[in-house]
Coordinates of C-alpha atoms and ligand atoms in Angstrom, one line a residue:
X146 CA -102.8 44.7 -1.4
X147 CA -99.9 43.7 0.9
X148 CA -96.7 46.1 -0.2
X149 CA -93.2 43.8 1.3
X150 CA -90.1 46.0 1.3
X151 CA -86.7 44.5 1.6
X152 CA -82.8 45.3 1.4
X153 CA -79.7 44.3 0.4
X154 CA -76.1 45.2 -1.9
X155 CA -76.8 42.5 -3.7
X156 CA -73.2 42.7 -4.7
X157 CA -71.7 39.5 -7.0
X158 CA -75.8 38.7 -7.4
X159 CA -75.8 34.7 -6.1
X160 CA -78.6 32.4 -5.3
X161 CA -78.9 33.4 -2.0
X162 CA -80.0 36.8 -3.3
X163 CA -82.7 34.8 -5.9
X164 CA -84.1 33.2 -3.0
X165 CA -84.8 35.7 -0.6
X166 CA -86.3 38.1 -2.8
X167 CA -88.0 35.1 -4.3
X168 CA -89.8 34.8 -0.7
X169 CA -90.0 38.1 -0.2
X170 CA -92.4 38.1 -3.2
X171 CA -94.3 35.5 -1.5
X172 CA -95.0 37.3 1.8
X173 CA -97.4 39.8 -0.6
X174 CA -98.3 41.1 -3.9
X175 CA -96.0 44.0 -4.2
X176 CA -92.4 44.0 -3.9
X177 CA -90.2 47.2 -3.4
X178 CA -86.6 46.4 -3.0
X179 CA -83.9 48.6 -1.6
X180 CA -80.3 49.0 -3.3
X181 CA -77.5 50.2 -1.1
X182 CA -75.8 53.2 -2.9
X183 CA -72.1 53.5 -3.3
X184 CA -72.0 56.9 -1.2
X185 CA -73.9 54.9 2.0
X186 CA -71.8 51.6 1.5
X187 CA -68.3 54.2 1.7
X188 CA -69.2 56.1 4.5
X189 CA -70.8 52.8 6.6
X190 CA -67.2 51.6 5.8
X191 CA -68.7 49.0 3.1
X192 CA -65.6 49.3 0.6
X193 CA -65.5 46.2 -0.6
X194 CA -68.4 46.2 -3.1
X195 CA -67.2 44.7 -6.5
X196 CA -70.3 45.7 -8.1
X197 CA -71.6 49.1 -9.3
X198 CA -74.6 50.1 -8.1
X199 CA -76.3 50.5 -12.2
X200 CA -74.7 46.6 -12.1
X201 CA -76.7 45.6 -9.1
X202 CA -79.5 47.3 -9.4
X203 CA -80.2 45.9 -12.7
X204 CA -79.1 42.5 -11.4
X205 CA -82.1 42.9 -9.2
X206 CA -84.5 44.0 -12.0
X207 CA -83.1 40.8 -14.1
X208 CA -85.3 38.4 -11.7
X209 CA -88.5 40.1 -12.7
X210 CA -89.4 39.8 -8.9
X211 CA -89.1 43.6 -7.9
X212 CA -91.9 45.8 -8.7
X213 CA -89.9 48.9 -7.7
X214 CA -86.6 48.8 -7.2
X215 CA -85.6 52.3 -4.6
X216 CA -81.7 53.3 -3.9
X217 CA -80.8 53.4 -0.2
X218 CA -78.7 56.1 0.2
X219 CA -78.6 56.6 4.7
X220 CA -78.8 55.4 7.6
X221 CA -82.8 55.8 9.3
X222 CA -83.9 55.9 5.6
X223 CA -85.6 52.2 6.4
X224 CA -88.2 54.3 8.7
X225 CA -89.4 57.0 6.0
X226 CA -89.2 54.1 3.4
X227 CA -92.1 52.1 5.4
X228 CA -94.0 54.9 5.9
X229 CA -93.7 56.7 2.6
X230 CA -94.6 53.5 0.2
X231 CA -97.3 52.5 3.1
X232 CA -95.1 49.2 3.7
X233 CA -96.9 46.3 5.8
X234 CA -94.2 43.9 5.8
X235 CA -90.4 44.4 5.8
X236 CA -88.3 40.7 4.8
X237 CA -84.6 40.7 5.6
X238 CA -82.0 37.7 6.3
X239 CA -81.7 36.2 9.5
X240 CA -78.9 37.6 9.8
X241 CA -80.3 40.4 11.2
X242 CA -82.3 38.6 13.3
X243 CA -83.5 41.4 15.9
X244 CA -81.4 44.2 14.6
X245 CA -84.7 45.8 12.6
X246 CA -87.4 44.8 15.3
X247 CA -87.2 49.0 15.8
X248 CA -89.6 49.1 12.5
X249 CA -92.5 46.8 14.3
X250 CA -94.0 50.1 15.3
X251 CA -94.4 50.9 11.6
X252 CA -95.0 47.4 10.2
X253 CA -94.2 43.9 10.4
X254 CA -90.9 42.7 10.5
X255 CA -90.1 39.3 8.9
X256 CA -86.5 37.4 9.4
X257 CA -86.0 34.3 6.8
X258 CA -83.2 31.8 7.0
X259 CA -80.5 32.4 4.7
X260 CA -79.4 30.3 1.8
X261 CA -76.6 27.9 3.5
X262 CA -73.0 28.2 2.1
X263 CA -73.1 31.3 0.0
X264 CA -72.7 35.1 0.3
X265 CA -71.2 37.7 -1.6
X266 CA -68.2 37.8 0.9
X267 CA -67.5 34.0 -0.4
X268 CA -67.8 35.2 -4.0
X269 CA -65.5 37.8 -3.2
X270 CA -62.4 36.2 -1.9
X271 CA -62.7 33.8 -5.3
X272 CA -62.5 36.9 -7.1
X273 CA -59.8 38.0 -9.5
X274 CA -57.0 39.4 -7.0
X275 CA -55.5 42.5 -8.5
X276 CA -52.0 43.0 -7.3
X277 CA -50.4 46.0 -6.5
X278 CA -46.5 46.8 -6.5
X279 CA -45.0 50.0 -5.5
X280 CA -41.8 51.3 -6.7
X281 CA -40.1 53.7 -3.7
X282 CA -37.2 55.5 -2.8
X283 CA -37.9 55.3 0.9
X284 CA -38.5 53.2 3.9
X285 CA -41.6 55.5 5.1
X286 CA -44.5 55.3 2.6
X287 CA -45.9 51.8 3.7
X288 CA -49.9 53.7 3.3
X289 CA -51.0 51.7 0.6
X290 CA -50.2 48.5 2.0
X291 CA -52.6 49.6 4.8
X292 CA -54.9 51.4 2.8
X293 CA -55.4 48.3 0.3
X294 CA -57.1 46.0 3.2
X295 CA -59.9 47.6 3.2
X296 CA -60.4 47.0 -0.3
X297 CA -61.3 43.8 -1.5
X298 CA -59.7 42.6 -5.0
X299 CA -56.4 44.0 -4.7
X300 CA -53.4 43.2 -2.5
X301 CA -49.8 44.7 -2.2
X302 CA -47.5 42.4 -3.9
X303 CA -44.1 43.4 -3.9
X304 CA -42.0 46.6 -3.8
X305 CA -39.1 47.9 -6.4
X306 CA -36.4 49.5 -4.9
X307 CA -32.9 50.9 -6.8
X308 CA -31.0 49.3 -3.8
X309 CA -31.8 45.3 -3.3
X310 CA -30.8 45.5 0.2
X311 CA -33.5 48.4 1.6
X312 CA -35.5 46.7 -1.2
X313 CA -35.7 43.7 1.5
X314 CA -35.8 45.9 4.2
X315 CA -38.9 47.4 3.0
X316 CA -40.5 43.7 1.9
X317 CA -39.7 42.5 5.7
X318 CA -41.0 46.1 7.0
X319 CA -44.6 45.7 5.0
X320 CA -45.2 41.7 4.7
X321 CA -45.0 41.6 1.1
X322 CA -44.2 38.9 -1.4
X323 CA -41.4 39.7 -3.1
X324 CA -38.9 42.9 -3.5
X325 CA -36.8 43.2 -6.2
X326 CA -34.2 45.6 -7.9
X327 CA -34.8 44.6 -11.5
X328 CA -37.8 46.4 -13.4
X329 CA -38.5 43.8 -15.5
X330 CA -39.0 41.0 -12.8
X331 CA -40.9 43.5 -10.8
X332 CA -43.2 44.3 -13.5
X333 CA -44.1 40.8 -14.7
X334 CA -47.4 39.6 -12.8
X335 CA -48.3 43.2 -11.3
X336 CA -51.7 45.0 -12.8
X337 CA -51.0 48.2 -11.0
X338 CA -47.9 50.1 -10.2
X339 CA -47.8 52.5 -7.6
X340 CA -44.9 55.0 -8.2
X341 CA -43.6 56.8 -5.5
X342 CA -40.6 58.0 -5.5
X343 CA -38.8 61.2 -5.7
X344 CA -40.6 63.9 -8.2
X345 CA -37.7 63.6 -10.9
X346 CA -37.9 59.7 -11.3
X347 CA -41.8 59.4 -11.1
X348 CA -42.2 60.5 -14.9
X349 CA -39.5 57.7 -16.0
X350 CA -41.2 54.8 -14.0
X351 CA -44.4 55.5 -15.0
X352 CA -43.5 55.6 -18.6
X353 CA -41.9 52.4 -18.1
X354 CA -45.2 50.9 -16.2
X355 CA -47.6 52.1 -18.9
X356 CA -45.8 51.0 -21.9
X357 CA -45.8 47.6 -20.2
X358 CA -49.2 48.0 -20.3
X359 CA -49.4 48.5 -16.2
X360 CA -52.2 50.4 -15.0
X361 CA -50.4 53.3 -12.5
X362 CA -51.0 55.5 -9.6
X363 CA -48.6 58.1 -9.4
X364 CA -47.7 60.1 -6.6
X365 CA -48.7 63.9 -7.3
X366 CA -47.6 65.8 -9.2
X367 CA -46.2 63.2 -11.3
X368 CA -44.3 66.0 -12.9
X369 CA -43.7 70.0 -13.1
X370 CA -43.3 69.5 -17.0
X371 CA -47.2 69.3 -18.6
X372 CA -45.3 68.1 -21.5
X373 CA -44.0 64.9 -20.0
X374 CA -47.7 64.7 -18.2
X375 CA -49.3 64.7 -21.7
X376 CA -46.9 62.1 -22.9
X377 CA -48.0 59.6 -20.0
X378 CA -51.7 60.6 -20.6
X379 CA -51.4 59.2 -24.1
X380 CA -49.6 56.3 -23.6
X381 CA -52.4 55.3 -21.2
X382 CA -54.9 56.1 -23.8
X383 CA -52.8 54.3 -26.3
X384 CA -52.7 51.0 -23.8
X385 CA -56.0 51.3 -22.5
X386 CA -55.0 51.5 -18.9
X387 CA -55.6 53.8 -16.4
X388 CA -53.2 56.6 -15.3
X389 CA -54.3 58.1 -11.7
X390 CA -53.1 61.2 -10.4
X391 CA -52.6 60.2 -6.4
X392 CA -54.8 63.3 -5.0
X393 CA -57.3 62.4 -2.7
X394 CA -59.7 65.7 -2.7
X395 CA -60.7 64.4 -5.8
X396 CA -62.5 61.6 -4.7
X397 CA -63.6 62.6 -1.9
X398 CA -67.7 63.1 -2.0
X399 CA -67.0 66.1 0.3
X400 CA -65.6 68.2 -2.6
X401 CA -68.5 66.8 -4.8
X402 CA -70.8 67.9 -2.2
X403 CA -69.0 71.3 -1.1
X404 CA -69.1 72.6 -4.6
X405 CA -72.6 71.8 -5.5
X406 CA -74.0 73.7 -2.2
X407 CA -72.0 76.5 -3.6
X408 CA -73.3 76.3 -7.0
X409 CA -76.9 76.5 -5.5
X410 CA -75.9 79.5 -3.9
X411 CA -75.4 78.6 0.0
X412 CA -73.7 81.7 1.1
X413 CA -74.4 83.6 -2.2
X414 CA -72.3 84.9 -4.8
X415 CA -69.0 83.8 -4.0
X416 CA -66.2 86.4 -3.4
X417 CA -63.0 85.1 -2.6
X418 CA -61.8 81.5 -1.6
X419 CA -58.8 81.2 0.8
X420 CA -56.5 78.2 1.4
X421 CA -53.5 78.3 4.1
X422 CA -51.1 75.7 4.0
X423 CA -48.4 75.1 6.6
X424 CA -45.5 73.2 4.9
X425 CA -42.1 71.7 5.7
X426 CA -40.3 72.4 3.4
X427 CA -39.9 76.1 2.1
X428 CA -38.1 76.1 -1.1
X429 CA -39.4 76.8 -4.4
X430 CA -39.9 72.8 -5.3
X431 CA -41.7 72.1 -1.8
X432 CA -43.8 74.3 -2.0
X433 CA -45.2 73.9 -5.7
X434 CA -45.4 70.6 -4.6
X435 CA -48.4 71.1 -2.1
X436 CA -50.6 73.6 -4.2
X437 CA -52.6 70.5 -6.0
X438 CA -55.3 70.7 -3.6
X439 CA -55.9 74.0 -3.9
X440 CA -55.9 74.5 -7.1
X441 CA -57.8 71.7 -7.5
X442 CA -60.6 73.5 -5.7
X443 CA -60.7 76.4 -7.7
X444 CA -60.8 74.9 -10.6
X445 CA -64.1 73.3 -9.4
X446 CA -65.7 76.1 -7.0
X447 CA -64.3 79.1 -9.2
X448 CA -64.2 77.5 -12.6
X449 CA -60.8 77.5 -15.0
X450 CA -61.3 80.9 -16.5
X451 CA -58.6 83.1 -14.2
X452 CA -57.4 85.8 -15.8
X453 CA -54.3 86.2 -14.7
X454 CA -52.1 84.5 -11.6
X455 CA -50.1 87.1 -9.0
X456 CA -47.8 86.0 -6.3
X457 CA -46.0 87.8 -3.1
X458 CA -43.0 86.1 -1.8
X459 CA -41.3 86.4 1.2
X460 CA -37.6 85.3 1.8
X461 CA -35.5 85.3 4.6
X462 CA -32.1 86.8 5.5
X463 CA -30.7 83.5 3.5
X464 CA -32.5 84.6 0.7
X465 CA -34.5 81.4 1.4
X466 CA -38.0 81.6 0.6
X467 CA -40.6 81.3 4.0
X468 CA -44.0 82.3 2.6
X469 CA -45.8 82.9 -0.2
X470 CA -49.3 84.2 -1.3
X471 CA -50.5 83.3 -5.1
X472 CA -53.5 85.0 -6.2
X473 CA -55.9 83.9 -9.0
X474 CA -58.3 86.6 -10.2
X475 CA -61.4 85.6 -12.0
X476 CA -63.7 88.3 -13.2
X477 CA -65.4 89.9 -10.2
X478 CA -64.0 87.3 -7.3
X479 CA -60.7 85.6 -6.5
X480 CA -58.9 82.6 -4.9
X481 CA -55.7 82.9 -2.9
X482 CA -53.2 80.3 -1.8
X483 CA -51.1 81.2 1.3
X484 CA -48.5 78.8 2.1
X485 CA -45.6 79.1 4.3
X486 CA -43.3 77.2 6.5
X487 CA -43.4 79.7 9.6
X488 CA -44.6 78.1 12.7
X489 CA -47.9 80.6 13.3
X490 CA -49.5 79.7 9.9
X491 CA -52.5 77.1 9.9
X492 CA -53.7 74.9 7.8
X493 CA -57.3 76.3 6.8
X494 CA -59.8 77.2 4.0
X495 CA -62.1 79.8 4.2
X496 CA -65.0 80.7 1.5
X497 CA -66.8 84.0 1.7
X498 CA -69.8 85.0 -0.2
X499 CA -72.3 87.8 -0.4
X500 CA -74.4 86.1 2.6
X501 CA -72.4 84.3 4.4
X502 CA -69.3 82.0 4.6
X503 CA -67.8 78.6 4.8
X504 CA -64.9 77.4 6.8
X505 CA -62.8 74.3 6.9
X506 CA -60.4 74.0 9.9
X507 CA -56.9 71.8 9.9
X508 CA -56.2 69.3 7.2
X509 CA -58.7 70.9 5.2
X510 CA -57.8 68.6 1.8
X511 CA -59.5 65.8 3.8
X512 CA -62.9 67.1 4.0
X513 CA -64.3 65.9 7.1
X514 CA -65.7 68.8 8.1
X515 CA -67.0 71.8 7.1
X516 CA -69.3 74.4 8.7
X517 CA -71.3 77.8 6.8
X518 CA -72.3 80.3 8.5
X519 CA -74.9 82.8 6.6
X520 CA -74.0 86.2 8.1
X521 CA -74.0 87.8 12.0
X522 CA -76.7 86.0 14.3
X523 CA -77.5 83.4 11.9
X524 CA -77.4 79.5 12.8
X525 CA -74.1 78.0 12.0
X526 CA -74.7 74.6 10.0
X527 CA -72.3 71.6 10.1
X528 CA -71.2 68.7 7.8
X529 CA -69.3 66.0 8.4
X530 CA -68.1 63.5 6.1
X531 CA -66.7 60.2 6.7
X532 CA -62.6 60.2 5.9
X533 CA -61.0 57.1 7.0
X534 CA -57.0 56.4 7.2
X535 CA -55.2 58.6 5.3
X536 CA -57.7 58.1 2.1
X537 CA -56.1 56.4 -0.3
X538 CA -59.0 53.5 0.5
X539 CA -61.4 55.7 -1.7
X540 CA -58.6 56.0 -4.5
X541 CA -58.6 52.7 -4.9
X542 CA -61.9 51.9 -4.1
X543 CA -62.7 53.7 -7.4
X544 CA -59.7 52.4 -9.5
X545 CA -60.6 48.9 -9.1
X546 CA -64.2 50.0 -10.1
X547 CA -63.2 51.5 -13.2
X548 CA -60.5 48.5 -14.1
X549 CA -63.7 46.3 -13.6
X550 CA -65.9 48.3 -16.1
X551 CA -63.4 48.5 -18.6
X552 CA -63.4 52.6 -18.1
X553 CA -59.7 53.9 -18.9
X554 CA -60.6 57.6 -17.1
X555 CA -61.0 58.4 -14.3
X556 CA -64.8 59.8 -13.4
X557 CA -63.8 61.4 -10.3
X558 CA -60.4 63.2 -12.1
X559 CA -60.4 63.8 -16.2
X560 CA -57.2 63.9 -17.5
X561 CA -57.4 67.9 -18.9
X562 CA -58.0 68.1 -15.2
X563 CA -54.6 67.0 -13.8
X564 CA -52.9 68.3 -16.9
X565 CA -54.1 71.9 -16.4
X566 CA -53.2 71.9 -12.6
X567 CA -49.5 70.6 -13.6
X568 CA -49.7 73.8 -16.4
X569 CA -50.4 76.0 -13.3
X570 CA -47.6 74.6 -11.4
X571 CA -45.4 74.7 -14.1
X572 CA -46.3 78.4 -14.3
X573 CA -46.0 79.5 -10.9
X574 CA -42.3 77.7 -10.3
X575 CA -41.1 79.4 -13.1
X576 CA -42.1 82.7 -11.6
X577 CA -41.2 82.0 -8.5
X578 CA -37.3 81.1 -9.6
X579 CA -37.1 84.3 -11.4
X580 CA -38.6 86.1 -8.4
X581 CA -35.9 84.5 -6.4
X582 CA -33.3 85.3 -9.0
X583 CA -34.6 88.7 -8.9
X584 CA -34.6 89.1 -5.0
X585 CA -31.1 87.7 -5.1
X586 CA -29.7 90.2 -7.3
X587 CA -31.3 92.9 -5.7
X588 CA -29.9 91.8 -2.5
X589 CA -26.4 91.5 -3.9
X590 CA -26.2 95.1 -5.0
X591 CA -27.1 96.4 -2.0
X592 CA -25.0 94.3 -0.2
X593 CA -22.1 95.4 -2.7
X594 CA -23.0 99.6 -1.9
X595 CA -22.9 99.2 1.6
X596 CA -19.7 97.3 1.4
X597 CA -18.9 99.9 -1.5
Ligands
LIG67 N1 -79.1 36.6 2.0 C1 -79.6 35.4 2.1 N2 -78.8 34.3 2.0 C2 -77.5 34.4 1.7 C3 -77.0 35.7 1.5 C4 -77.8 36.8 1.6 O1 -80.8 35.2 2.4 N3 -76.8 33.3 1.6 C5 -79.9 37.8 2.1 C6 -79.5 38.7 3.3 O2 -79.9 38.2 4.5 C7 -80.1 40.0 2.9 C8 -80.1 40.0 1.4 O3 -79.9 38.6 1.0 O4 -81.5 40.0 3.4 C9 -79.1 40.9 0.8 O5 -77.8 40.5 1.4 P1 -76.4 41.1 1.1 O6 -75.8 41.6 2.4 O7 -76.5 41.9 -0.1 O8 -75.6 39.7 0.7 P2 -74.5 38.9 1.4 O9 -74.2 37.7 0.6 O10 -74.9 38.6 2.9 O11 -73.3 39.9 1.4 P3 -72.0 40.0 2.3 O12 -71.3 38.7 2.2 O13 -71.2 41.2 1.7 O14 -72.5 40.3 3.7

């Protein structure tokens, strides 16, 4: 029996896809075909795949040509492929002409001509555009219109600004369409609105967006009040659109990775997690501001079952607050947030377990890297994960998906999620400003003996 492997994304399935697998078929009498995953087409940089990979493969299973149908999830798998399924011919497009001609120590390698005048990248670029306006209260968050090219299906429209004339500033700034001052002209042929503006506007605009029945990214958090949060959530649910928290981590396969190592027990039981933050600004606001991340990654390393939240502050001779250090105790380990605005603090996350540890240096929330170490003299192992721009590519990547499929939650970030990290936020602020109120008071009294 002659076994023929070949592979493809088969994204937007056309007739040039029919074809080849049709001759694949013909080169032998079985047929194994190899579907790029999602996580190999992100980090090869491939973001512009329309189709899911459950749409594509079953695409593929549709021509009744594939006897097996395998995912292809890295780079060198082609190699173990051939030699685990005992492959005597691999068929690919020409073009690739030479690029596999490494495998001819393993098996055959056969180019075809491709079908003339059609590919998925033609498909594409006939696809439904999805446009994109952002509404902004500054000249310096131009990201997203970046970001956005290197996702196909959506573009970056026009901008909404209060003033008309930094409104135009910011059009001429970014290339876009159109810039407007007027909500309802803004709104009119937009499918997603990306609000980011100052925290106590974001909850009006995206009330606006949704209830025009606007699918929204908002800048996080969206708001220190979970009650306004939960009001947005349901008037998402009640429009059927999407409502997307803007944090990264949370789509990042890094996280998904990290936290399943841990679950399996890579360093052990886990004792403590530690995240240092380094921020700009230091006052009460600021700094509640920048504890997403974190939080986010105890609720999915350490679970949501804290007992109890403790915090030590530390002001300055202004009574201005510099650093902080917020504890969460969980039965029998902890996680603890420092964050400050001194120069010597670093950005970092540290994980310690019974046998071992895992650290992430610098802008840790991006996940590139991470290394574990299990205890003295043992072999440090590394990880490194693709994170490209400033991320929002994957954000997007994923919304567009989920528009597509007609999903209105996010997979990668549930809505009890983002509402119970606002509820912590909440919390701690409030704290915090009666700390400060505290310290204040304090301060004054013994101010008023000494002058006394
Ligand atoms: N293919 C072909 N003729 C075409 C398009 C694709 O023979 N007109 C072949 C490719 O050479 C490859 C397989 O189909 O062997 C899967 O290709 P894939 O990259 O998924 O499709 P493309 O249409 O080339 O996608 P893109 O435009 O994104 O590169």
């Amino acid at each position: 029996m002659i076994k023929v492997i070949t592979y493809g994304t088969f994204d937007l399935f056309h007739q040039g896809h029919y074809n080849i697998l049709k001759r694949a078929k013909e080169q032998g009498d079985y047929l194994i075909v190899g579907v790029t995953g999602e996580i190999y087409d992100l980090e090869r940089g491939k973001l512009n795949v329309q189709d899911s990979l459950l749409t594509r493969i079953e695409n593929v299973r549709k021509t009744g040509l594939a006897d097996k149908i395998i995912v292809e999830e890295y780079m060198g798998q082609k190699i173990s492929d051939v030699v685990k399924y005992d492959i005597d011919k691999l068929v690919i497009g020409s073009d690739w002409y030479g690029k596999f001609d490494y495998l001819n120590r393993y098996c055959e390698v056969v180019y075809l001509e491709r079908t003339k005048n059609i590919s998925s990248t033609q498909l594409r670029e006939k696809q439904k555009i999805y446009n994109i306006g952002i509404v902004s209260d500054t000249m310096e968050d131009g990201e997203i219109v970046l970001e956005s090219k290197y996702v196909s299906g959506i573009h970056v429209e026009s901008v909404f600004m209060e003033d008309a004339g930094q409104a135009a500033e910011y059009e001429n700034k970014y290339e876009l369409a159109f810039s407007t001052n007027q909500m309802d002209e803004f709104l009119k042929d937009l499918d997603i609105v990306y609000v980011r503006t100052k925290l106590e506007q974001r909850f009006g605009y995206c009330q606006k967006a949704l209830s025009e029945g606007k699918h929204v990214i908002c800048e996080n958090p969206c708001s220190l009040d979970s009650e306004q949060l939960k009001v947005l959530l349901n008037l998402a649910e009640e429009k059927k659109v999407l409502f997307i928290d803007n944090v990264i981590l949370a789509y990042l396969r890094a996280l998904a990775q990290l936290t399943w190592m841990l679950n399996r027990e890579l360093i052990g039981q886990l004792i403590k997690i530690r995240c240092c933050i380094q921020v700009e600004n230091s006052n009460e606001f600021g700094m509640v501001d920048r504890l997403t991340d974190s939080i986010l990654v105890f609720q999915r390393i350490l679970g949501s079952d804290y007992k109890e939240i403790t915090m030590n502050p530390v002001y300055d001779q202004n009574h201005e607050l510099i650093y902080n250090q917020i504890i969460f105790h969980y039965d029998n380990r902890m996680g603890c947030i420092e964050i400050g605005c001194t120069p010597g603090m670093k950005n970092q996350l540290e994980i310690l377990g019974t046998r071992g540890r895992v650290d992430l240096p610098d802008e840790w929330w991006n996940m590139g890297y991470f290394e574990a170490s299990e205890g003295a003299g043992s072999k440090l192992k590394r990880y490194s994960f693709n994170f490209e721009g400033n991320g929002m590519r994957y954000l997007l990547h994923e919304m567009l998906l989920m528009i597509k499929e007609g999903s209105e939650v996010s997979k990668k970030m549930q809505p009890e999620e983002s509402l119970r990290i606002v509820e912590i936020q909440q919390h701690i602020l409030k704290e915090l400003q009666k700390e400060k109120m505290h310290f204040r008071k304090e301060k004054q009294s013994v101010d008023e003996k000494k002058e006394g």
